[in-house]
Every structure is written in C-alpha cells, then in structure tokens.
Coordinates of C-alpha atoms in Angstrom, one line a residue:
M164 CA 2.6 4.2 17.3
Q165 CA 3.4 0.5 16.8
N166 CA 5.1 -0.6 13.6
S167 CA 3.8 -3.9 12.4
T168 CA 5.7 -6.6 10.7
W169 CA 5.4 -6.7 6.9
K170 CA 4.9 -10.0 5.1
N171 CA 3.6 -10.9 1.6
H172 CA 3.2 -7.2 0.6
K173 CA 2.4 -7.0 -3.0
S174 CA 3.9 -4.2 -5.1
C175 CA 1.8 -1.2 -5.2
G176 CA 0.4 0.9 -8.0
T177 CA -0.9 4.5 -7.6
T178 CA -4.3 5.4 -6.3
S179 CA -5.9 8.8 -5.9
L180 CA -9.1 9.8 -4.3
L181 CA -11.6 12.5 -3.9
P182 CA -13.8 13.4 -0.9
M183 CA -17.4 12.1 -1.1
T184 CA -19.7 14.9 0.2
P185 CA -19.3 18.0 2.3
K186 CA -22.0 16.7 4.6
K187 CA -20.0 13.6 5.4
P188 CA -16.4 14.7 5.5
Q189 CA -15.2 11.4 6.8
Q190 CA -16.3 9.5 3.8
W191 CA -14.3 9.3 0.6
L192 CA -15.0 8.5 -3.0
Q193 CA -12.1 7.4 -5.2
V194 CA -12.4 8.5 -8.7
V195 CA -9.3 6.7 -10.0
G196 CA -7.5 3.7 -8.4
H197 CA -8.4 0.8 -6.3
A198 CA -11.4 0.5 -4.0
G199 CA -10.6 -0.2 -0.3
S200 CA -7.1 1.3 -0.5
F201 CA -7.9 4.2 1.9
H202 CA -9.5 4.9 5.2
V203 CA -9.9 8.2 7.0
G204 CA -8.0 8.0 10.3
D205 CA -8.3 9.9 13.5
Y206 CA -7.0 13.5 14.2
G207 CA -6.9 14.6 10.5
T208 CA -5.0 11.6 9.2
L209 CA -5.5 9.3 6.2
L210 CA -4.6 5.6 6.1
K211 CA -3.4 4.2 2.8
R212 CA -2.9 0.5 2.2
F213 CA 0.7 -0.3 3.0
C214 CA 3.3 -0.3 0.3
E215 CA 7.0 -0.6 1.3
G216 CA 8.3 1.4 -1.6
E217 CA 5.9 4.2 -0.8
Q218 CA 6.9 4.1 2.9
Q219 CA 10.6 4.4 2.0
C220 CA 9.8 7.4 -0.2
Y221 CA 7.9 9.2 2.6
L222 CA 10.7 8.5 5.1
R223 CA 13.2 10.1 2.7
L224 CA 10.8 12.9 1.8
M225 CA 10.4 13.9 5.5
E226 CA 14.2 14.6 5.5
D227 CA 14.2 16.4 2.1
T228 CA 13.5 20.0 1.0
L229 CA 10.3 18.6 -0.6
K230 CA 8.8 18.0 2.8
P231 CA 6.4 21.0 2.7
F232 CA 5.0 19.7 -0.7
V233 CA 4.0 16.2 0.4
P234 CA 1.6 15.0 3.1
A235 CA 3.3 14.7 6.5
Y236 CA 4.0 11.0 7.2
H237 CA 3.3 9.4 10.5
G238 CA 4.4 5.7 10.1
V239 CA 2.7 2.4 9.8
V240 CA -0.5 1.4 11.6
Q241 CA -2.6 -1.8 11.6
R242 CA -6.3 -2.0 11.1
D243 CA -8.2 -5.3 10.8
E244 CA -4.8 -7.1 10.4
Q245 CA -4.0 -4.9 7.4
D246 CA -1.0 -2.5 7.4
Y247 CA -1.5 1.1 6.4
N248 CA 0.8 4.1 5.8
M249 CA -0.6 6.9 7.9
M250 CA -0.3 10.5 6.6
D251 CA -1.9 13.9 6.9
N252 CA -5.4 14.2 5.4
L253 CA -4.8 17.2 3.2
L254 CA -8.5 18.1 3.0
T255 CA -8.7 18.8 6.7
H256 CA -7.8 22.5 6.4
F257 CA -10.2 23.2 3.5
N258 CA -13.9 24.0 3.6
T259 CA -15.9 21.9 1.1
P260 CA -12.9 21.8 -1.3
A261 CA -12.8 21.3 -5.0
V262 CA -10.2 18.6 -5.7
M263 CA -8.2 17.7 -8.9
D264 CA -5.7 14.9 -9.5
C265 CA -3.0 15.4 -12.2
K266 CA -0.8 12.5 -13.0
M267 CA 2.7 13.8 -13.7
G268 CA 5.4 12.6 -16.2
S269 CA 5.7 11.5 -19.8
R270 CA 5.0 7.9 -19.0
T271 CA 3.1 6.1 -16.2
Y272 CA 5.0 2.8 -16.2
L273 CA 8.4 2.0 -14.8
E274 CA 11.2 0.8 -17.1
R275 CA 11.3 -2.4 -15.2
E276 CA 7.6 -3.0 -16.0
L277 CA 8.5 -2.6 -19.7
L278 CA 11.4 -5.1 -19.3
L279 CA 9.2 -7.7 -17.6
A280 CA 6.6 -7.4 -20.3
K281 CA 9.3 -7.8 -23.0
E282 CA 10.7 -10.9 -21.2
R283 CA 7.3 -12.5 -21.3
P284 CA 5.9 -11.4 -24.7
Q285 CA 2.4 -12.8 -24.4
P286 CA -0.2 -11.1 -26.7
G287 CA -3.4 -10.4 -24.7
N288 CA -7.0 -10.5 -25.9
D289 CA -8.2 -8.3 -23.0
M290 CA -5.8 -5.5 -24.0
Y291 CA -6.9 -5.8 -27.6
E292 CA -10.5 -5.5 -26.5
K293 CA -9.7 -2.4 -24.4
M294 CA -7.8 -0.9 -27.4
V295 CA -10.6 -1.4 -29.9
A296 CA -13.2 0.0 -27.4
V297 CA -11.2 3.3 -27.4
D298 CA -10.1 3.3 -31.0
P299 CA -11.2 0.7 -33.5
E300 CA -8.5 1.8 -35.9
A301 CA -5.6 1.5 -33.5
P302 CA -4.7 -2.3 -34.0
T303 CA -2.4 -3.2 -36.8
V304 CA -3.4 -5.8 -39.4
Q305 CA -1.5 -8.5 -37.5
E306 CA -3.0 -7.5 -34.2
R307 CA -6.5 -7.6 -35.8
T308 CA -5.8 -11.1 -37.2
Q309 CA -4.6 -12.3 -33.8
Q310 CA -7.3 -10.4 -31.9
A311 CA -4.5 -9.7 -29.4
V312 CA -1.8 -7.1 -28.6
L313 CA 1.4 -7.3 -26.6
K314 CA 1.5 -5.7 -23.2
T315 CA 4.5 -3.5 -24.2
R316 CA 2.6 -2.2 -27.3
Y317 CA -0.6 -1.6 -25.2
M318 CA 1.3 0.3 -22.4
Q319 CA 3.0 2.6 -24.9
W320 CA -0.2 3.1 -27.0
R321 CA -2.3 4.0 -24.0
E322 CA 0.0 6.9 -23.1
T323 CA -0.4 8.5 -26.5
L324 CA -4.2 8.9 -26.0
S325 CA -4.0 11.6 -23.4
S326 CA -1.6 14.5 -22.8
T327 CA 0.9 12.2 -21.0
T328 CA 3.2 11.9 -24.0
S329 CA 2.4 15.3 -25.6
L330 CA 2.5 17.5 -22.4
G331 CA 4.1 15.4 -19.7
F332 CA 1.0 15.2 -17.5
R333 CA -2.6 14.3 -17.7
I334 CA -5.7 15.2 -15.7
E335 CA -7.0 12.0 -14.0
G336 CA -10.2 13.6 -12.6
F337 CA -11.7 16.4 -10.6
R338 CA -14.6 17.1 -8.3
K339 CA -16.1 20.5 -7.7
S340 CA -17.3 21.7 -4.4
N341 CA -20.9 21.2 -5.6
E342 CA -20.1 17.5 -5.8
E343 CA -20.0 17.5 -9.7
C344 CA -17.4 14.9 -10.7
H345 CA -15.5 14.7 -14.0
T346 CA -13.3 11.7 -14.7
N347 CA -13.4 11.2 -18.5
F348 CA -10.0 12.6 -19.5
K349 CA -8.5 9.7 -21.3
R350 CA -8.7 11.5 -24.6
T351 CA -7.8 15.0 -23.3
K352 CA -4.6 15.7 -25.2
S353 CA -4.2 19.2 -26.5
R354 CA -3.3 22.4 -24.6
D355 CA -6.7 23.9 -25.4
Q356 CA -8.5 20.8 -24.1
V357 CA -6.4 20.8 -20.9
M358 CA -7.0 24.6 -20.4
A359 CA -10.7 24.2 -20.9
A360 CA -10.8 21.4 -18.2
F361 CA -8.8 23.6 -15.8
N362 CA -11.1 26.5 -16.5
N363 CA -14.1 24.3 -15.7
F364 CA -12.4 23.1 -12.5
V365 CA -11.6 26.7 -11.2
E366 CA -14.8 28.0 -12.6
S367 CA -12.9 30.9 -14.4
N368 CA -11.8 32.3 -11.0
T369 CA -8.4 34.0 -11.7
H370 CA -7.7 34.4 -8.0
I371 CA -7.7 30.6 -7.7
V372 CA -5.4 30.3 -10.8
W373 CA -3.0 32.8 -9.3
G374 CA -2.9 30.7 -6.0
Y375 CA -2.1 27.5 -7.9
L376 CA 0.5 29.2 -10.1
R377 CA 2.4 30.6 -7.1
R378 CA 2.5 27.2 -5.5
L379 CA 3.5 25.4 -8.7
K380 CA 6.4 27.8 -9.3
E381 CA 7.6 27.3 -5.7
L382 CA 7.4 23.6 -6.1
R383 CA 9.4 23.7 -9.4
Q384 CA 12.1 25.7 -7.7
V385 CA 12.4 23.1 -4.8
L386 CA 12.2 20.2 -7.2
E387 CA 15.2 21.5 -9.1
E388 CA 17.2 21.5 -5.9
S389 CA 15.9 18.4 -4.2
V390 CA 18.3 15.5 -3.6
F391 CA 15.3 13.0 -3.4
F392 CA 13.9 14.2 -6.8
R393 CA 17.3 14.0 -8.5
T394 CA 17.9 10.4 -7.3
H395 CA 14.5 8.9 -8.0
E396 CA 12.5 7.9 -11.1
V397 CA 9.1 9.5 -10.3
V398 CA 6.5 7.6 -12.2
G399 CA 2.7 7.4 -11.6
S400 CA 2.9 10.2 -9.0
S401 CA 0.2 12.9 -8.9
L402 CA -0.2 16.5 -8.0
L403 CA -3.3 17.0 -5.8
F404 CA -4.9 20.4 -6.3
L405 CA -7.3 21.8 -3.6
H406 CA -9.2 25.0 -3.4
D407 CA -12.3 26.2 -1.5
W408 CA -14.9 29.0 -1.6
K409 CA -12.8 31.1 0.8
G410 CA -10.1 31.3 -2.0
R411 CA -7.6 29.0 -0.2
T412 CA -5.5 27.0 -2.6
G413 CA -2.9 24.2 -2.2
V414 CA -1.0 21.7 -4.3
W415 CA 0.8 18.6 -3.0
M416 CA 2.8 15.7 -4.5
I417 CA 1.1 12.4 -3.7
D418 CA 1.3 8.7 -4.7
F419 CA 4.8 7.3 -4.6
G420 CA 4.0 3.6 -4.9
K421 CA 5.8 3.4 -8.2
T422 CA 8.6 5.9 -7.4
A423 CA 12.0 4.1 -7.7
A424 CA 15.4 5.0 -6.3
L425 CA 18.1 5.2 -9.0
P426 CA 21.5 3.4 -8.9
A427 CA 24.1 5.5 -7.2
H428 CA 25.9 6.5 -10.5
L429 CA 22.7 7.9 -12.0
S430 CA 20.7 11.1 -11.6
L431 CA 17.9 12.6 -13.6
D432 CA 17.0 16.1 -14.8
H433 CA 13.3 15.1 -15.4
R434 CA 13.2 17.2 -18.6
T435 CA 15.3 15.1 -21.0
P436 CA 13.1 13.1 -23.4
W437 CA 12.8 9.5 -22.3
V438 CA 14.5 6.8 -24.3
E439 CA 14.6 3.3 -22.9
G440 CA 17.5 2.9 -20.4
N441 CA 17.9 6.6 -19.4
R442 CA 15.1 6.3 -16.7
E443 CA 14.0 9.9 -17.4
D444 CA 10.3 10.5 -16.5
G445 CA 9.5 13.9 -17.9
Y446 CA 8.1 15.2 -14.6
L447 CA 9.6 18.7 -14.8
W448 CA 8.9 19.0 -18.5
G449 CA 5.2 18.3 -17.6
L450 CA 5.3 20.8 -14.7
D451 CA 6.8 23.4 -17.1
N452 CA 3.9 22.8 -19.5
L453 CA 1.3 22.9 -16.6
I454 CA 2.7 26.2 -15.4
D455 CA 2.6 27.6 -18.9
I456 CA -1.0 26.6 -19.4
L457 CA -2.1 28.1 -16.1
S458 CA -0.2 31.3 -16.9
N459 CA -2.1 31.6 -20.2
M460 CA -5.4 31.4 -18.3
L461 CA -4.6 34.7 -16.7
P462 CA -5.4 38.1 -18.2
L463 CA -2.4 39.9 -19.8
T464 CA -1.1 42.6 -17.5

C-alpha cells in the first residue's frame, strides 16, 4: 500500500456515519458530520478523509491494549488525488445492523479551541441566531442588544443543552435495522430521556442490552490500564454501537480527529471534573454513567 505525501491538510473534526440500506450495503448515509468524508473501500474496509492527527492516534492505538476496541488501521491510500485513512468497516460482520453513535466526554471542544476563541473574541451573529433558534430565552440582555454572542460562550452553552455536561456523553443519532433514523437528541439531557432513547434503539431486547453491557465493562477495564488513554485528551470521540437480528452486539471507539497527545508531564484520569487548564475530558465519567443507565434497563435479579 502506497503512502502518499501530505500537503495542506486541514485540521479535522469528528464525523460519524450510519449505513444507508440493507439492500445496498456499500452505500452509506452520514447522520452527523461532513458529507463526502467517507467512502467504502474494498475487502471490508472504510476510507475516511485523511487527518494527520487521527492517523497518529490509530498508529499508536494499534500498539496499545485498546487495539481490540478500535477499527483495525491499514494506512493511507489515495483516491482521486485525495488522501484517506483506511480502516476496517465495522459493519461487515453484521447482518442488517442497527447502529448508534454516542459522543463521549463532558465537552466536545479542545482546550486549544477555547484559547483560540478567547484570543480573538469576536461576537458572532450566526451563533446568536443558532442560540435563539434553540432557546429564545438563552441570550443575555447584552447579547440580545448586540444580536451576537462570543464563540466561547456559544461553545459552552451548546454543551449544556444535551447530556454532555450532565452525564459525560450524548447520543448523536441511531438507525434501526428497519431503516428508521433518529437524530434529534440535542435536548436529550436526563437519565430517563437517555434510557428511553436506548430502549427504543434496542427495542426493549434485554439480550442486546446484556451484550452491550458486557462489552462496555470490558472496555472500561482496558481504558483504565491503557497508556494511550492516560496520555491523550480524548475529545469529540464516539462509541459506535452495533447489533443485528441474530443477537450479535459490538461497541468500538471511533473518531480521533480531535484527540490530542498530552505534554510528557501530564496524565489524565478522565473522571476528574474539567476546569480550564487540567485537560480532563470526562470520558470515563461518561462511560460510568452509560454503564449505569444500561444496567438499570435490565430486570432485577
């Protein structure tokens, strides 16, 4: 496989996707993220638009104890003069799967993004319009007068709408095996709301819940021992949930475009509350809450 040279690569956000229809397994529909970021490759692979930060993460993850919990990485390939990271297509081993994307952590922006926004404090009308569209009462008197909000304020306000700040994760979207799509989870905040969404996703099937719970507990144990995890700020990364009518289940970590290596003197426990400067991302706190919610969906034994 030929590695191509990298030039003018823009920094990358996170993008998640869901398969389009069982009849056309090679087609994909992205429910959240950027159109055109993905192509289905040959031999059960997936091509994701190249991001150097994500490539570095995958190279390290292939040497880490987390390797079984991420898509296998196969290097960089070129298609139509565009570079792509090539990885396993996780849907290959499932039969018409239901798919869910959960964005993990208590914030979805990096500390450096916040710093950049503070260095250039330019109130934005577009962000004000977005804020008012969601909650007309959200802007302060000053923001209403200016008809604009600062990016730092908007970034932090946006996280409080969903369960990101209250539970350390949020549901981005899911698609059932019957092609029914649900993507409106921006205001899904409470444990009860999250549990209802999961129940809808698994269609009250406790066998599926058990499968997910086993996998999440295994993941948590490995995360607590992983060198990669301890030395990276994991922001904007998702857990991809897959199950099919045969009762097969799987969960994988995906989307490392915003994951950042820490300075050598720093390591994270991923549970300590975030305050600006400590780089904590709340990933394990979110996973603890996710496991707790799924456990409460099972009948008492």
